Amino acid sequence: MDPVSILLSFISVIVAGFLAGLLGSLTGLGGGTVLVPVLTLFLGIPIVFATGASLISTIATSAGSASGYTKSKIANIRIAIGLEVATTTGAIAGSITLIAVYKTGLIWIIYVIFGLVLLISLVPTINRARFELPKKMKPDWTTRVFNLYGSYYDQKLKKQVDYHAVRWWLGEIVMFFAGFISGLLGIGSGALKVLGMDWAMNLPMKVTTTSSNFMIGITAATGSSIYWFAGYIQPFLAAATAIGVLAGAYLGSKILVRITNVRIRWIFFWVLAFLGVDMIFSGVVKEQGLPSTGTVSYIGFAVSIFISIVLLFLLYVKVRRDSRHA
Amino acid sequence: MPKIDQDSITSLILKSGVILSLFMITAGVVLIFVRGGGDGMTISQIANYYNPENPVTSKSLLPANFLNGLLHADGLYFISVGLWVLIFTPVTVLIDALVTFGHERNKLYTLLDAIVLFNLLIAIFVIPRYIG
């Protein structure tokens, strides 16, 4: 490659990282979930290098945004560290599984799982944030033993909110899977972490999203070091994605507060749904041993657009119906 | 003595980690472009991340050689150190929190934090011996 095309390729990866960081931040799914499909589907980068670059870039975005949340005392560091017992264990298991899958040559499975996880994560992400505070639940024995109490100042509600978490054990179980997915797919798996704290432990949404963001860095660091020694991190690629994703996520967090129109987010969700379906399609194409360029990729593109529109339409109808009943 | 605000320290560690890491990574990229390569590889070999068989991966960049690479202004090692600063940023946060939990005599959370640190250190120092 000549120096000019090297520079252009490097810039295109930074731009891909930037878009992934921006979209990941605006939808709340995180940069990695968008970055891996963009790198593999559009830039033709091998999925192992894509997952490696994604996971290590995730630490940068997590640390960057969490530094703000922890200072304003919304994230609950104590509860987050307690849950990291499960996520780091899961991350170790997930990374080792990825190595095993890669060695057996069944890498197409990673594409399919990635696509499915992306599509499934969309459901709680879209449903999220409709209620600021959870329904009151009585403290259980884990609330007392693990001291799961906290409080934060809610700027939107303009009051100090006291809260407590329940079902610590269920949170840990969900977090193990969140860590596993993080290590297996090279993403922060923020959607699953939010599920663990919101659905399982009944924490307020603000505490959940900010604490999950803080946790992502610790989980991703565990997987990244295993990826490093397995050779899944291509340093030049990871340099470009780390810079791009961080910049994109930063801009995303700045404009997120200004986006009041909820409908605009549906366009972002559609892009994510498209990436998810296209990942599954690519996995199936690889399994069949078909070439992933030319006619096959055009068919995949068309099919993915069609299916993602149908999926999102169904989800939109469901959300509309739910909110009318509420 | 004024009470030290633990959340502000955590925030400071996270922020400094990201800034230091970005500085090292950017310096590394500039060095690779200016010097036309790094670690005995040309820039076209380093930049060929489209090839899954590319020999320039994290596996070839051993932490034992990091210091030497930095002293020789080798861009690949600047990037590597920048990426490892990222990995160690959460480790530092955990160590800092461990000290705080210890000071508060919070036995349960000192133990939980220690388990998380143990997991991370296993991932960094033990598992690498058995893979690859």
Short mmCIF file of C-alpha atoms in Angstrom, two decimals:
data_model
loop_
_atom_site.label_atom_id
_atom_site.label_comp_id
_atom_site.label_asym_id
_atom_site.label_seq_id
_atom_site.Cartn_x
_atom_site.Cartn_y
_atom_site.Cartn_z
CA MET A 1 0.00 0.00 0.00
CA ASP A 2 1.23 3.51 -0.77
CA PRO A 3 1.31 6.16 2.00
CA VAL A 4 -1.73 8.01 0.66
CA SER A 5 -4.00 4.95 0.69
CA ILE A 6 -2.67 4.01 4.14
CA LEU A 7 -3.62 7.45 5.41
CA LEU A 8 -7.05 7.28 3.72
CA SER A 9 -7.70 3.83 5.18
CA PHE A 10 -6.65 5.04 8.62
CA ILE A 11 -8.96 8.07 8.37
CA SER A 12 -11.85 5.90 7.20
CA VAL A 13 -11.45 3.75 10.33
CA ILE A 14 -11.41 6.89 12.52
CA VAL A 15 -14.60 8.06 10.80
CA ALA A 16 -16.21 4.62 11.27
CA GLY A 17 -15.24 4.77 14.95
CA PHE A 18 -16.60 8.29 15.23
CA LEU A 19 -19.98 7.31 13.73
CA ALA A 20 -20.10 4.20 15.93
CA GLY A 21 -19.35 6.25 19.04
CA LEU A 22 -21.95 8.84 18.10
CA LEU A 23 -24.68 6.35 17.27
CA GLY A 24 -23.83 4.14 20.24
CA SER A 25 -24.08 7.09 22.58
CA LEU A 26 -27.32 8.46 21.08
CA THR A 27 -29.07 5.09 21.30
CA GLY A 28 -27.51 4.05 24.59
CA LEU A 29 -26.15 0.81 23.17
CA GLY A 30 -22.48 1.80 23.30
CA GLY A 31 -19.81 2.24 20.62
CA GLY A 32 -18.70 -1.38 20.23
CA THR A 33 -22.11 -2.68 19.26
CA VAL A 34 -22.05 -0.39 16.22
CA LEU A 35 -18.31 -0.50 15.55
CA VAL A 36 -17.90 -4.25 15.02
CA PRO A 37 -20.59 -4.51 12.28
CA VAL A 38 -19.39 -1.32 10.56
CA LEU A 39 -15.76 -2.51 10.48
CA THR A 40 -16.60 -6.00 9.27
CA LEU A 41 -19.53 -5.32 6.91
CA PHE A 42 -18.41 -2.06 5.32
CA LEU A 43 -14.63 -1.89 5.66
CA GLY A 44 -13.89 -5.59 5.21
CA ILE A 45 -11.85 -5.92 8.39
CA PRO A 46 -11.58 -9.46 9.85
CA ILE A 47 -14.01 -9.91 12.74
CA VAL A 48 -11.28 -10.87 15.24
CA PHE A 49 -9.44 -7.59 14.70
CA ALA A 50 -12.77 -5.74 14.76
CA THR A 51 -13.77 -7.25 18.12
CA GLY A 52 -10.27 -6.61 19.53
CA ALA A 53 -10.23 -2.95 18.47
CA SER A 54 -13.80 -2.51 19.65
CA LEU A 55 -13.32 -3.96 23.13
CA ILE A 56 -10.27 -1.88 23.97
CA SER A 57 -11.89 1.30 22.58
CA THR A 58 -14.86 0.59 24.82
CA ILE A 59 -12.64 1.13 27.88
CA ALA A 60 -11.80 4.63 26.65
CA THR A 61 -15.44 5.63 26.15
CA SER A 62 -16.50 4.09 29.44
CA ALA A 63 -13.75 5.86 31.38
CA GLY A 64 -14.36 9.12 29.51
CA SER A 65 -18.06 9.29 30.25
CA ALA A 66 -17.91 7.66 33.70
CA SER A 67 -15.48 10.33 34.92
CA GLY A 68 -18.37 12.80 34.62
CA TYR A 69 -21.01 10.55 36.20
CA THR A 70 -18.91 9.57 39.20
CA LYS A 71 -18.07 13.18 39.98
CA SER A 72 -21.73 14.15 40.02
CA LYS A 73 -22.35 11.13 42.30
CA ILE A 74 -25.09 9.57 40.20
CA ALA A 75 -23.24 6.30 39.52
CA ASN A 76 -23.14 3.99 42.52
CA ILE A 77 -19.53 2.79 42.61
CA ARG A 78 -20.11 0.40 45.53
CA ILE A 79 -22.99 -1.48 43.92
CA ALA A 80 -21.13 -1.46 40.59
CA ILE A 81 -17.94 -3.01 42.05
CA GLY A 82 -20.01 -5.68 43.83
CA LEU A 83 -21.56 -6.66 40.51
CA GLU A 84 -18.18 -6.70 38.76
CA VAL A 85 -17.47 -9.99 40.53
CA ALA A 86 -19.84 -11.57 38.03
CA THR A 87 -19.05 -9.48 34.94
CA THR A 88 -15.28 -10.03 35.15
CA THR A 89 -15.79 -13.77 35.66
CA GLY A 90 -18.15 -13.75 32.67
CA ALA A 91 -15.66 -11.74 30.59
CA ILE A 92 -12.93 -14.32 31.23
CA ALA A 93 -15.27 -17.15 30.21
CA GLY A 94 -16.46 -15.22 27.12
CA SER A 95 -12.96 -14.35 25.87
CA ILE A 96 -11.76 -17.93 26.31
CA THR A 97 -14.85 -19.12 24.43
CA LEU A 98 -14.06 -16.73 21.56
CA ILE A 99 -10.53 -18.14 21.34
CA ALA A 100 -11.93 -21.68 21.24
CA VAL A 101 -14.53 -20.76 18.58
CA TYR A 102 -11.88 -19.02 16.50
CA LYS A 103 -9.50 -21.97 16.70
CA THR A 104 -12.16 -24.42 15.54
CA GLY A 105 -12.89 -22.24 12.50
CA LEU A 106 -16.54 -21.71 13.43
CA ILE A 107 -16.21 -17.94 13.30
CA TRP A 108 -19.52 -17.56 11.39
CA ILE A 109 -21.26 -18.37 14.69
CA ILE A 110 -19.86 -15.12 16.16
CA TYR A 111 -21.54 -13.12 13.34
CA VAL A 112 -24.89 -14.77 14.00
CA ILE A 113 -24.68 -14.38 17.80
CA PHE A 114 -23.60 -10.78 17.35
CA GLY A 115 -26.59 -10.03 15.12
CA LEU A 116 -29.01 -11.73 17.51
CA VAL A 117 -27.60 -9.95 20.58
CA LEU A 118 -27.83 -6.62 18.75
CA LEU A 119 -31.46 -7.20 17.77
CA ILE A 120 -32.48 -8.49 21.21
CA SER A 121 -30.73 -5.55 22.95
CA LEU A 122 -32.86 -3.15 20.94
CA VAL A 123 -36.05 -4.17 22.74
CA PRO A 124 -35.10 -3.13 26.31
CA THR A 125 -33.19 -0.13 24.95
CA ILE A 126 -36.27 1.18 23.16
CA ASN A 127 -38.52 0.45 26.10
CA ARG A 128 -36.11 2.08 28.53
CA ALA A 129 -36.31 5.58 29.94
CA ARG A 130 -40.07 5.76 29.89
CA PHE A 131 -40.07 5.75 33.67
CA GLU A 132 -37.46 7.67 35.65
CA LEU A 133 -38.06 5.90 38.95
CA PRO A 134 -38.90 2.24 39.44
CA LYS A 135 -41.95 0.93 41.27
CA LYS A 136 -41.31 0.75 45.01
CA MET A 137 -40.23 -2.69 46.21
CA LYS A 138 -39.60 -3.78 49.79
CA PRO A 139 -35.92 -4.26 50.71
CA ASP A 140 -35.03 -7.96 50.85
CA TRP A 141 -32.23 -9.72 52.75
CA THR A 142 -29.64 -8.85 50.08
CA THR A 143 -30.47 -5.14 50.41
CA ARG A 144 -29.39 -5.31 54.04
CA VAL A 145 -26.47 -7.72 53.75
CA PHE A 146 -24.89 -5.98 50.75
CA ASN A 147 -25.93 -2.49 51.88
CA LEU A 148 -27.64 -1.66 48.58
CA TYR A 149 -28.83 1.79 49.58
CA GLY A 150 -28.00 5.05 47.86
CA SER A 151 -29.19 8.49 46.93
CA TYR A 152 -28.58 11.03 44.18
CA TYR A 153 -29.81 14.43 43.09
CA ASP A 154 -32.11 14.17 40.08
CA GLN A 155 -31.88 17.33 37.98
CA LYS A 156 -34.98 16.53 35.95
CA LEU A 157 -37.16 15.84 38.99
CA LYS A 158 -35.36 18.55 40.97
CA LYS A 159 -35.09 16.51 44.16
CA GLN A 160 -32.83 14.18 46.09
CA VAL A 161 -33.86 10.60 45.30
CA ASP A 162 -33.27 7.87 47.91
CA TYR A 163 -33.28 4.37 46.51
CA HIS A 164 -32.38 0.79 47.33
CA ALA A 165 -31.73 -2.29 45.23
CA VAL A 166 -33.16 -5.78 45.68
CA ARG A 167 -32.33 -9.32 44.44
CA TRP A 168 -28.54 -8.92 44.40
CA TRP A 169 -28.16 -12.57 43.41
CA LEU A 170 -30.33 -12.15 40.31
CA GLY A 171 -28.32 -9.06 39.35
CA GLU A 172 -25.13 -11.13 39.62
CA ILE A 173 -26.56 -13.86 37.35
CA VAL A 174 -27.55 -11.34 34.65
CA MET A 175 -24.15 -9.66 35.01
CA PHE A 176 -22.32 -12.92 34.41
CA PHE A 177 -24.05 -13.18 31.02
CA ALA A 178 -23.35 -9.51 30.33
CA GLY A 179 -19.65 -10.15 30.97
CA PHE A 180 -19.70 -13.32 28.87
CA ILE A 181 -21.21 -11.48 25.89
CA SER A 182 -18.69 -8.66 26.35
CA GLY A 183 -15.76 -11.08 26.16
CA LEU A 184 -17.27 -13.13 23.35
CA LEU A 185 -18.25 -10.25 21.05
CA GLY A 186 -15.87 -7.46 22.03
CA ILE A 187 -18.59 -5.07 23.12
CA GLY A 188 -19.43 -3.33 26.39
CA SER A 189 -22.84 -5.09 26.54
CA GLY A 190 -24.34 -2.09 28.30
CA ALA A 191 -27.87 -3.15 27.34
CA LEU A 192 -27.52 -6.37 29.34
CA LYS A 193 -25.94 -4.56 32.28
CA VAL A 194 -28.84 -2.13 32.34
CA LEU A 195 -31.21 -5.10 32.32
CA GLY A 196 -29.39 -6.52 35.36
CA MET A 197 -29.72 -3.35 37.41
CA ASP A 198 -33.07 -2.11 36.17
CA TRP A 199 -35.13 -5.27 35.78
CA ALA A 200 -33.37 -7.55 38.28
CA MET A 201 -32.38 -5.11 41.01
CA ASN A 202 -35.01 -2.40 40.59
CA LEU A 203 -32.61 0.56 40.58
CA PRO A 204 -33.59 3.99 39.20
CA MET A 205 -32.81 4.45 35.49
CA LYS A 206 -30.22 7.21 36.02
CA VAL A 207 -28.27 5.13 38.53
CA THR A 208 -28.53 2.08 36.27
CA THR A 209 -27.25 3.70 33.07
CA THR A 210 -24.41 5.61 34.74
CA SER A 211 -23.24 2.71 36.93
CA SER A 212 -23.42 0.37 33.93
CA ASN A 213 -21.23 2.79 32.00
CA PHE A 214 -18.66 2.73 34.79
CA MET A 215 -18.76 -1.07 34.91
CA ILE A 216 -18.19 -1.47 31.17
CA GLY A 217 -14.59 -0.28 31.52
CA ILE A 218 -13.67 -2.87 34.14
CA THR A 219 -15.34 -5.69 32.21
CA ALA A 220 -13.72 -4.63 28.93
CA ALA A 221 -10.29 -4.37 30.56
CA THR A 222 -10.57 -8.01 31.66
CA GLY A 223 -11.42 -9.20 28.14
CA SER A 224 -8.92 -6.87 26.46
CA SER A 225 -5.93 -8.26 28.27
CA ILE A 226 -6.87 -11.79 27.21
CA TYR A 227 -7.44 -10.52 23.64
CA TRP A 228 -4.01 -8.87 23.76
CA PHE A 229 -2.11 -12.07 24.38
CA ALA A 230 -4.31 -14.00 21.93
CA GLY A 231 -3.24 -11.50 19.25
CA TYR A 232 -6.73 -10.14 18.53
CA ILE A 233 -5.73 -6.50 18.93
CA GLN A 234 -4.19 -4.98 15.81
CA PRO A 235 -2.49 -1.92 17.33
CA PHE A 236 -2.77 0.40 14.33
CA LEU A 237 -6.46 -0.39 13.90
CA ALA A 238 -7.15 -0.08 17.63
CA ALA A 239 -5.38 3.31 17.66
CA ALA A 240 -7.76 4.60 14.98
CA THR A 241 -10.91 3.20 16.62
CA ALA A 242 -9.97 4.41 20.12
CA ILE A 243 -9.57 7.98 18.84
CA GLY A 244 -12.69 7.83 16.64
CA VAL A 245 -15.06 6.17 19.11
CA LEU A 246 -14.04 8.45 21.97
CA ALA A 247 -14.61 11.58 19.88
CA GLY A 248 -17.96 10.27 18.61
CA ALA A 249 -19.18 9.30 22.06
CA TYR A 250 -18.14 12.70 23.41
CA LEU A 251 -20.12 14.54 20.75
CA GLY A 252 -23.04 12.15 21.26
CA SER A 253 -23.22 12.89 24.98
CA LYS A 254 -23.25 16.62 24.18
CA ILE A 255 -26.11 16.47 21.68
CA LEU A 256 -28.09 13.80 23.51
CA VAL A 257 -29.39 16.29 26.04
CA ARG A 258 -30.62 18.52 23.22
CA ILE A 259 -32.54 15.83 21.35
CA THR A 260 -36.09 16.22 22.53
CA ASN A 261 -37.70 14.70 19.49
CA VAL A 262 -38.10 11.02 20.31
CA ARG A 263 -39.02 10.11 16.72
CA ILE A 264 -35.54 10.92 15.49
CA ARG A 265 -34.19 8.11 17.65
CA TRP A 266 -36.23 5.61 15.62
CA ILE A 267 -33.99 6.30 12.63
CA PHE A 268 -30.96 5.42 14.75
CA PHE A 269 -32.69 2.27 16.00
CA TRP A 270 -33.41 1.32 12.41
CA VAL A 271 -29.70 1.62 11.50
CA LEU A 272 -28.88 -0.70 14.41
CA ALA A 273 -31.56 -3.19 13.39
CA PHE A 274 -30.16 -3.17 9.85
CA LEU A 275 -26.64 -3.89 11.17
CA GLY A 276 -27.98 -6.73 13.30
CA VAL A 277 -29.82 -8.41 10.44
CA ASP A 278 -26.89 -7.93 8.07
CA MET A 279 -24.52 -9.53 10.61
CA ILE A 280 -26.76 -12.61 10.79
CA PHE A 281 -26.92 -12.73 6.99
CA SER A 282 -23.12 -12.49 6.72
CA GLY A 283 -22.76 -15.31 9.24
CA VAL A 284 -25.07 -17.56 7.24
CA VAL A 285 -23.24 -16.67 4.01
CA LYS A 286 -19.93 -17.62 5.62
CA GLU A 287 -21.35 -20.87 6.93
CA GLN A 288 -22.51 -21.78 3.41
CA GLY A 289 -19.02 -20.95 2.10
CA LEU A 290 -20.40 -18.34 -0.32
CA PRO A 291 -18.34 -15.32 -1.38
CA SER A 292 -19.24 -12.28 0.71
CA THR A 293 -18.81 -9.83 -2.19
CA GLY A 294 -20.76 -9.09 -5.41
CA THR A 295 -24.30 -10.32 -5.95
CA VAL A 296 -24.52 -12.09 -2.59
CA SER A 297 -23.71 -8.90 -0.69
CA TYR A 298 -26.26 -6.90 -2.70
CA ILE A 299 -28.95 -9.47 -1.93
CA GLY A 300 -27.91 -9.37 1.73
CA PHE A 301 -28.13 -5.60 1.74
CA ALA A 302 -31.63 -5.59 0.28
CA VAL A 303 -32.89 -8.42 2.50
CA SER A 304 -31.43 -6.77 5.62
CA ILE A 305 -33.06 -3.42 4.82
CA PHE A 306 -36.41 -5.12 4.28
CA ILE A 307 -36.31 -7.28 7.42
CA SER A 308 -35.04 -4.46 9.64
CA ILE A 309 -37.85 -2.16 8.47
CA VAL A 310 -40.45 -4.84 9.22
CA LEU A 311 -38.90 -5.56 12.66
CA LEU A 312 -38.75 -1.92 13.64
CA PHE A 313 -42.29 -1.29 12.44
CA LEU A 314 -43.58 -4.13 14.65
CA LEU A 315 -41.62 -2.77 17.60
CA TYR A 316 -42.92 0.74 16.97
CA VAL A 317 -46.52 -0.49 16.93
CA LYS A 318 -45.92 -2.41 20.17
CA VAL A 319 -44.40 0.59 21.96
CA ARG A 320 -47.24 2.85 20.79
CA ARG A 321 -49.83 0.36 22.01
CA ASP A 322 -48.08 -0.10 25.37
CA SER A 323 -47.87 3.62 26.00
CA ARG A 324 -51.55 4.06 25.16
CA HIS A 325 -52.45 1.38 27.72
CA ALA A 326 -50.17 2.90 30.36
CA MET B 1 -8.26 17.25 57.80
CA PRO B 2 -10.96 17.73 55.15
CA LYS B 3 -12.75 14.57 54.09
CA ILE B 4 -11.40 13.29 50.78
CA ASP B 5 -14.14 12.91 48.23
CA GLN B 6 -13.81 9.38 46.93
CA ASP B 7 -16.01 9.90 43.85
CA SER B 8 -13.85 12.85 42.75
CA ILE B 9 -10.70 10.73 43.02
CA THR B 10 -12.29 7.97 40.92
CA SER B 11 -13.32 10.58 38.37
CA LEU B 12 -9.80 12.02 38.29
CA ILE B 13 -8.20 8.58 37.77
CA LEU B 14 -10.57 7.82 34.90
CA LYS B 15 -10.00 11.16 33.22
CA SER B 16 -6.21 11.09 33.55
CA GLY B 17 -6.11 7.51 32.23
CA VAL B 18 -8.01 8.45 29.08
CA ILE B 19 -5.97 11.61 28.45
CA LEU B 20 -2.61 9.86 28.98
CA SER B 21 -3.68 6.96 26.79
CA LEU B 22 -4.91 9.18 23.95
CA PHE B 23 -1.67 11.15 24.11
CA MET B 24 0.45 7.99 23.79
CA ILE B 25 -1.72 6.55 21.02
CA THR B 26 -1.66 9.75 18.98
CA ALA B 27 2.10 10.11 19.46
CA GLY B 28 2.52 6.51 18.30
CA VAL B 29 0.46 7.05 15.14
CA VAL B 30 2.44 10.19 14.28
CA LEU B 31 5.75 8.36 14.88
CA ILE B 32 4.70 5.47 12.62
CA PHE B 33 3.75 7.86 9.81
CA VAL B 34 6.87 10.02 10.22
CA ARG B 35 9.32 7.13 10.51
CA GLY B 36 7.53 4.96 7.97
CA GLY B 37 7.07 2.00 10.31
CA GLY B 38 7.90 0.52 13.69
CA ASP B 39 9.25 -2.61 15.40
CA GLY B 40 11.15 -3.58 12.22
CA MET B 41 7.98 -3.49 10.10
CA THR B 42 7.15 -1.05 7.31
CA ILE B 43 4.06 1.09 7.59
CA SER B 44 2.30 -0.88 4.83
CA GLN B 45 2.81 -4.08 6.82
CA ILE B 46 1.56 -2.43 10.01
CA ALA B 47 -1.46 -0.86 8.30
CA ASN B 48 -2.63 -4.04 6.59
CA TYR B 49 -5.30 -4.88 9.13
CA TYR B 50 -7.45 -6.30 6.33
CA ASN B 51 -5.38 -9.45 6.37
CA PRO B 52 -6.25 -11.79 9.27
CA GLU B 53 -2.77 -13.33 8.97
CA ASN B 54 -1.03 -9.98 9.52
CA PRO B 55 1.94 -10.69 11.80
CA VAL B 56 1.69 -7.25 13.43
CA THR B 57 -0.74 -7.96 16.25
CA SER B 58 -0.78 -7.50 19.98
CA LYS B 59 0.74 -10.97 20.29
CA SER B 60 4.04 -9.84 18.78
CA LEU B 61 4.23 -6.80 21.06
CA LEU B 62 5.39 -8.19 24.39
CA PRO B 63 5.03 -5.98 27.47
CA ALA B 64 8.64 -6.89 28.35
CA ASN B 65 9.79 -4.89 25.30
CA PHE B 66 7.59 -1.83 25.98
CA LEU B 67 10.23 0.25 27.76
CA ASN B 68 12.89 -0.43 25.16
CA GLY B 69 10.40 0.44 22.40
CA LEU B 70 9.54 3.74 24.07
CA LEU B 71 13.23 4.62 24.46
CA HIS B 72 13.73 4.01 20.74
CA ALA B 73 10.74 6.25 19.89
CA ASP B 74 9.03 3.27 18.26
CA GLY B 75 5.45 4.24 17.31
CA LEU B 76 4.06 0.70 17.69
CA TYR B 77 5.21 0.62 21.31
CA PHE B 78 3.78 4.06 22.00
CA ILE B 79 0.39 2.77 20.80
CA SER B 80 0.82 -0.43 22.84
CA VAL B 81 1.59 1.49 26.02
CA GLY B 82 -1.36 3.80 25.32
CA LEU B 83 -3.67 0.78 25.01
CA TRP B 84 -2.27 -0.77 28.21
CA VAL B 85 -2.83 2.50 30.03
CA LEU B 86 -6.48 1.99 29.09
CA ILE B 87 -6.46 -1.55 30.51
CA PHE B 88 -4.79 -0.38 33.72
CA THR B 89 -7.12 2.59 34.28
CA PRO B 90 -9.94 0.41 35.71
CA VAL B 91 -7.34 -1.58 37.67
CA THR B 92 -6.21 1.67 39.33
CA VAL B 93 -9.81 2.57 40.14
CA LEU B 94 -10.28 -0.84 41.79
CA ILE B 95 -7.08 -0.51 43.85
CA ASP B 96 -8.12 2.96 44.98
CA ALA B 97 -11.60 1.70 45.93
CA LEU B 98 -10.03 -1.26 47.77
CA VAL B 99 -8.03 1.15 49.95
CA THR B 100 -11.17 3.19 50.65
CA PHE B 101 -13.26 0.14 51.60
CA GLY B 102 -10.41 -0.97 53.85
CA HIS B 103 -10.30 2.43 55.58
CA GLU B 104 -14.04 2.34 56.12
CA ARG B 105 -13.60 -1.15 57.62
CA ASN B 106 -16.17 -2.36 55.14
CA LYS B 107 -15.10 -6.02 55.17
CA LEU B 108 -17.66 -7.30 52.69
CA TYR B 109 -16.88 -4.76 49.97
CA THR B 110 -13.13 -5.04 50.58
CA LEU B 111 -13.53 -8.74 49.85
CA LEU B 112 -15.74 -8.20 46.76
CA ASP B 113 -13.32 -5.58 45.36
CA ALA B 114 -10.42 -7.98 46.00
CA ILE B 115 -12.22 -10.72 44.04
CA VAL B 116 -12.74 -8.37 41.07
CA LEU B 117 -9.06 -7.36 41.19
CA PHE B 118 -8.09 -11.01 41.43
CA ASN B 119 -10.14 -11.76 38.29
CA LEU B 120 -8.50 -8.91 36.40
CA LEU B 121 -5.00 -9.94 37.45
CA ILE B 122 -5.75 -13.55 36.48
CA ALA B 123 -6.81 -12.26 33.04
CA ILE B 124 -3.62 -10.22 32.73
CA PHE B 125 -0.99 -12.53 34.19
CA VAL B 126 -2.22 -16.12 34.35
CA ILE B 127 -4.53 -16.88 31.41
CA PRO B 128 -2.03 -15.56 28.79
CA ARG B 129 0.28 -18.47 29.67
CA TYR B 130 -2.30 -20.97 28.53
CA ILE B 131 -3.50 -19.34 25.31
CA GLY B 132 -1.93 -18.55 21.98
#
